[in-house]
């Protein structure tokens, strides 16, 4: 249960103000079909979380405990730094003429693939024999961060101060990454 909660909290922080939220809100505005967007989001997220957790469980058998902890530290450092240092624009997929569910599923799957949350889920999965719990925690974290974006759409930025939340989340992830990395090196 600790793995699920830790992964949930980490991924939730990593997704605040992230491109997944923005694309989901844009698609909800475009299609005006929350059910289809949420279904596409859920399917894309479930698949990505399963891939990440399964990958982490494979990494677990290849690396020593120290290297796994270093991998986790690096995953958190890059997640935090990414939130603090840069922000790439989101392609609104306006050229895609597919139905709402398919656009949401494919667009969000592609956007989430290789994202910081996938590395956090993989790192958490590698640190425990309960890799499925890392997938569940990651799924709930992404959904908890993104569902309000679909429901609130353009009002999300007006209601929720995304920039300060992004800075605080980034700083927390960066700090946790440094703690893990220094512990892996025996510094602390």
mmCIF file of N, CA, C and O in Angstrom, residues 21 24-26 28-29 32 34 145-160 162:
data_model
loop_
_atom_site.group_PDB
_atom_site.id
_atom_site.type_symbol
_atom_site.label_atom_id
_atom_site.label_comp_id
_atom_site.label_asym_id
_atom_site.label_seq_id
_atom_site.Cartn_x
_atom_site.Cartn_y
_atom_site.Cartn_z
ATOM 1 N N UNK A 21 -2.692 17.535 -18.535
ATOM 2 C CA UNK A 21 -3.838 18.340 -18.101
ATOM 3 C C UNK A 21 -4.289 19.287 -19.212
ATOM 4 O O UNK A 21 -5.479 19.401 -19.487
ATOM 5 N N UNK A 24 -5.882 17.421 -22.238
ATOM 6 C CA UNK A 24 -7.204 16.906 -21.864
ATOM 7 C C UNK A 24 -8.233 18.036 -21.826
ATOM 8 O O UNK A 24 -9.357 17.872 -22.308
ATOM 9 N N UNK A 25 -7.855 19.188 -21.277
ATOM 10 C CA UNK A 25 -8.773 20.334 -21.229
ATOM 11 C C UNK A 25 -9.090 20.845 -22.638
ATOM 12 O O UNK A 25 -10.240 21.157 -22.947
ATOM 13 N N UNK A 26 -8.073 20.898 -23.488
ATOM 14 C CA UNK A 26 -8.274 21.362 -24.874
ATOM 15 C C UNK A 26 -9.209 20.410 -25.626
ATOM 16 O O UNK A 26 -10.112 20.853 -26.344
ATOM 17 N N UNK A 28 -11.446 18.448 -24.292
ATOM 18 C CA UNK A 28 -12.791 18.591 -23.712
ATOM 19 C C UNK A 28 -13.490 19.830 -24.277
ATOM 20 O O UNK A 28 -14.698 19.793 -24.549
ATOM 21 N N UNK A 29 -12.742 20.895 -24.472
ATOM 22 C CA UNK A 29 -13.311 22.104 -25.090
ATOM 23 C C UNK A 29 -13.708 21.847 -26.545
ATOM 24 O O UNK A 29 -14.771 22.277 -26.990
ATOM 25 N N UNK A 32 -16.512 18.742 -26.524
ATOM 26 C CA UNK A 32 -17.668 18.914 -25.620
ATOM 27 C C UNK A 32 -18.298 17.566 -25.251
ATOM 28 O O UNK A 32 -19.511 17.422 -25.171
ATOM 29 N N UNK A 34 -17.276 15.068 -22.380
ATOM 30 C CA UNK A 34 -16.417 14.686 -21.258
ATOM 31 C C UNK A 34 -16.288 13.180 -21.103
ATOM 32 O O UNK A 34 -15.216 12.678 -20.780
ATOM 33 N N UNK A 145 -5.171 14.232 -11.125
ATOM 34 C CA UNK A 145 -4.673 15.523 -11.601
ATOM 35 C C UNK A 145 -5.375 15.978 -12.874
ATOM 36 O O UNK A 145 -5.555 17.176 -13.095
ATOM 37 N N UNK A 146 -5.813 15.044 -13.711
ATOM 38 C CA UNK A 146 -6.302 15.394 -15.038
ATOM 39 C C UNK A 146 -7.818 15.480 -15.148
ATOM 40 O O UNK A 146 -8.334 16.286 -15.934
ATOM 41 N N UNK A 147 -8.554 14.696 -14.394
ATOM 42 C CA UNK A 147 -10.023 14.740 -14.470
ATOM 43 C C UNK A 147 -10.560 16.153 -14.209
ATOM 44 O O UNK A 147 -11.431 16.619 -14.952
ATOM 45 N N UNK A 148 -10.051 16.876 -13.202
ATOM 46 C CA UNK A 148 -10.547 18.252 -13.022
ATOM 47 C C UNK A 148 -10.301 19.146 -14.241
ATOM 48 O O UNK A 148 -11.100 20.043 -14.521
ATOM 49 N N UNK A 149 -9.220 18.896 -14.972
ATOM 50 C CA UNK A 149 -8.943 19.686 -16.174
ATOM 51 C C UNK A 149 -10.004 19.452 -17.235
ATOM 52 O O UNK A 149 -10.402 20.373 -17.953
ATOM 53 N N UNK A 150 -10.478 18.215 -17.342
ATOM 54 C CA UNK A 150 -11.534 17.906 -18.313
ATOM 55 C C UNK A 150 -12.842 18.563 -17.886
ATOM 56 O O UNK A 150 -13.548 19.153 -18.708
ATOM 57 N N UNK A 151 -13.148 18.484 -16.625
ATOM 58 C CA UNK A 151 -14.413 19.038 -16.126
ATOM 59 C C UNK A 151 -14.397 20.562 -16.146
ATOM 60 O O UNK A 151 -15.369 21.195 -16.575
ATOM 61 N N UNK A 152 -13.283 21.164 -15.719
ATOM 62 C CA UNK A 152 -13.208 22.630 -15.629
ATOM 63 C C UNK A 152 -12.818 23.293 -16.944
ATOM 64 O O UNK A 152 -13.067 24.479 -17.120
ATOM 65 N N UNK A 153 -12.136 22.551 -17.798
ATOM 66 C CA UNK A 153 -11.682 23.043 -19.098
ATOM 67 C C UNK A 153 -10.884 24.332 -18.954
ATOM 68 O O UNK A 153 -9.905 24.372 -18.232
ATOM 69 N N UNK A 154 -11.298 25.394 -19.635
ATOM 70 C CA UNK A 154 -10.553 26.657 -19.648
ATOM 71 C C UNK A 154 -10.547 27.335 -18.278
ATOM 72 O O UNK A 154 -9.654 28.127 -17.982
ATOM 73 N N UNK A 155 -11.497 27.023 -17.432
ATOM 74 C CA UNK A 155 -11.568 27.657 -16.104
ATOM 75 C C UNK A 155 -10.517 27.117 -15.144
ATOM 76 O O UNK A 155 -10.296 27.706 -14.086
ATOM 77 N N UNK A 156 -9.875 26.007 -15.490
ATOM 78 C CA UNK A 156 -8.888 25.410 -14.599
ATOM 79 C C UNK A 156 -7.822 26.425 -14.202
ATOM 80 O O UNK A 156 -7.519 26.581 -13.028
ATOM 81 N N UNK A 157 -7.275 27.131 -15.177
ATOM 82 C CA UNK A 157 -6.235 28.120 -14.913
ATOM 83 C C UNK A 157 -6.723 29.305 -14.086
ATOM 84 O O UNK A 157 -5.937 29.942 -13.395
ATOM 85 N N UNK A 158 -8.011 29.591 -14.153
ATOM 86 C CA UNK A 158 -8.565 30.695 -13.373
ATOM 87 C C UNK A 158 -8.831 30.279 -11.936
ATOM 88 O O UNK A 158 -8.706 31.076 -11.014
ATOM 89 N N UNK A 159 -9.215 29.034 -11.735
ATOM 90 C CA UNK A 159 -9.593 28.546 -10.406
ATOM 91 C C UNK A 159 -8.378 28.055 -9.628
ATOM 92 O O UNK A 159 -8.261 28.297 -8.428
ATOM 93 N N UNK A 160 -7.493 27.350 -10.308
ATOM 94 C CA UNK A 160 -6.337 26.732 -9.660
ATOM 95 C C UNK A 160 -5.072 27.486 -10.084
ATOM 96 O O UNK A 160 -4.814 27.625 -11.277
ATOM 97 N N UNK A 162 -2.024 27.318 -11.205
ATOM 98 C CA UNK A 162 -1.171 26.242 -11.715
ATOM 99 C C UNK A 162 0.320 26.555 -11.647
ATOM 100 O O UNK A 162 1.124 25.670 -11.346
#
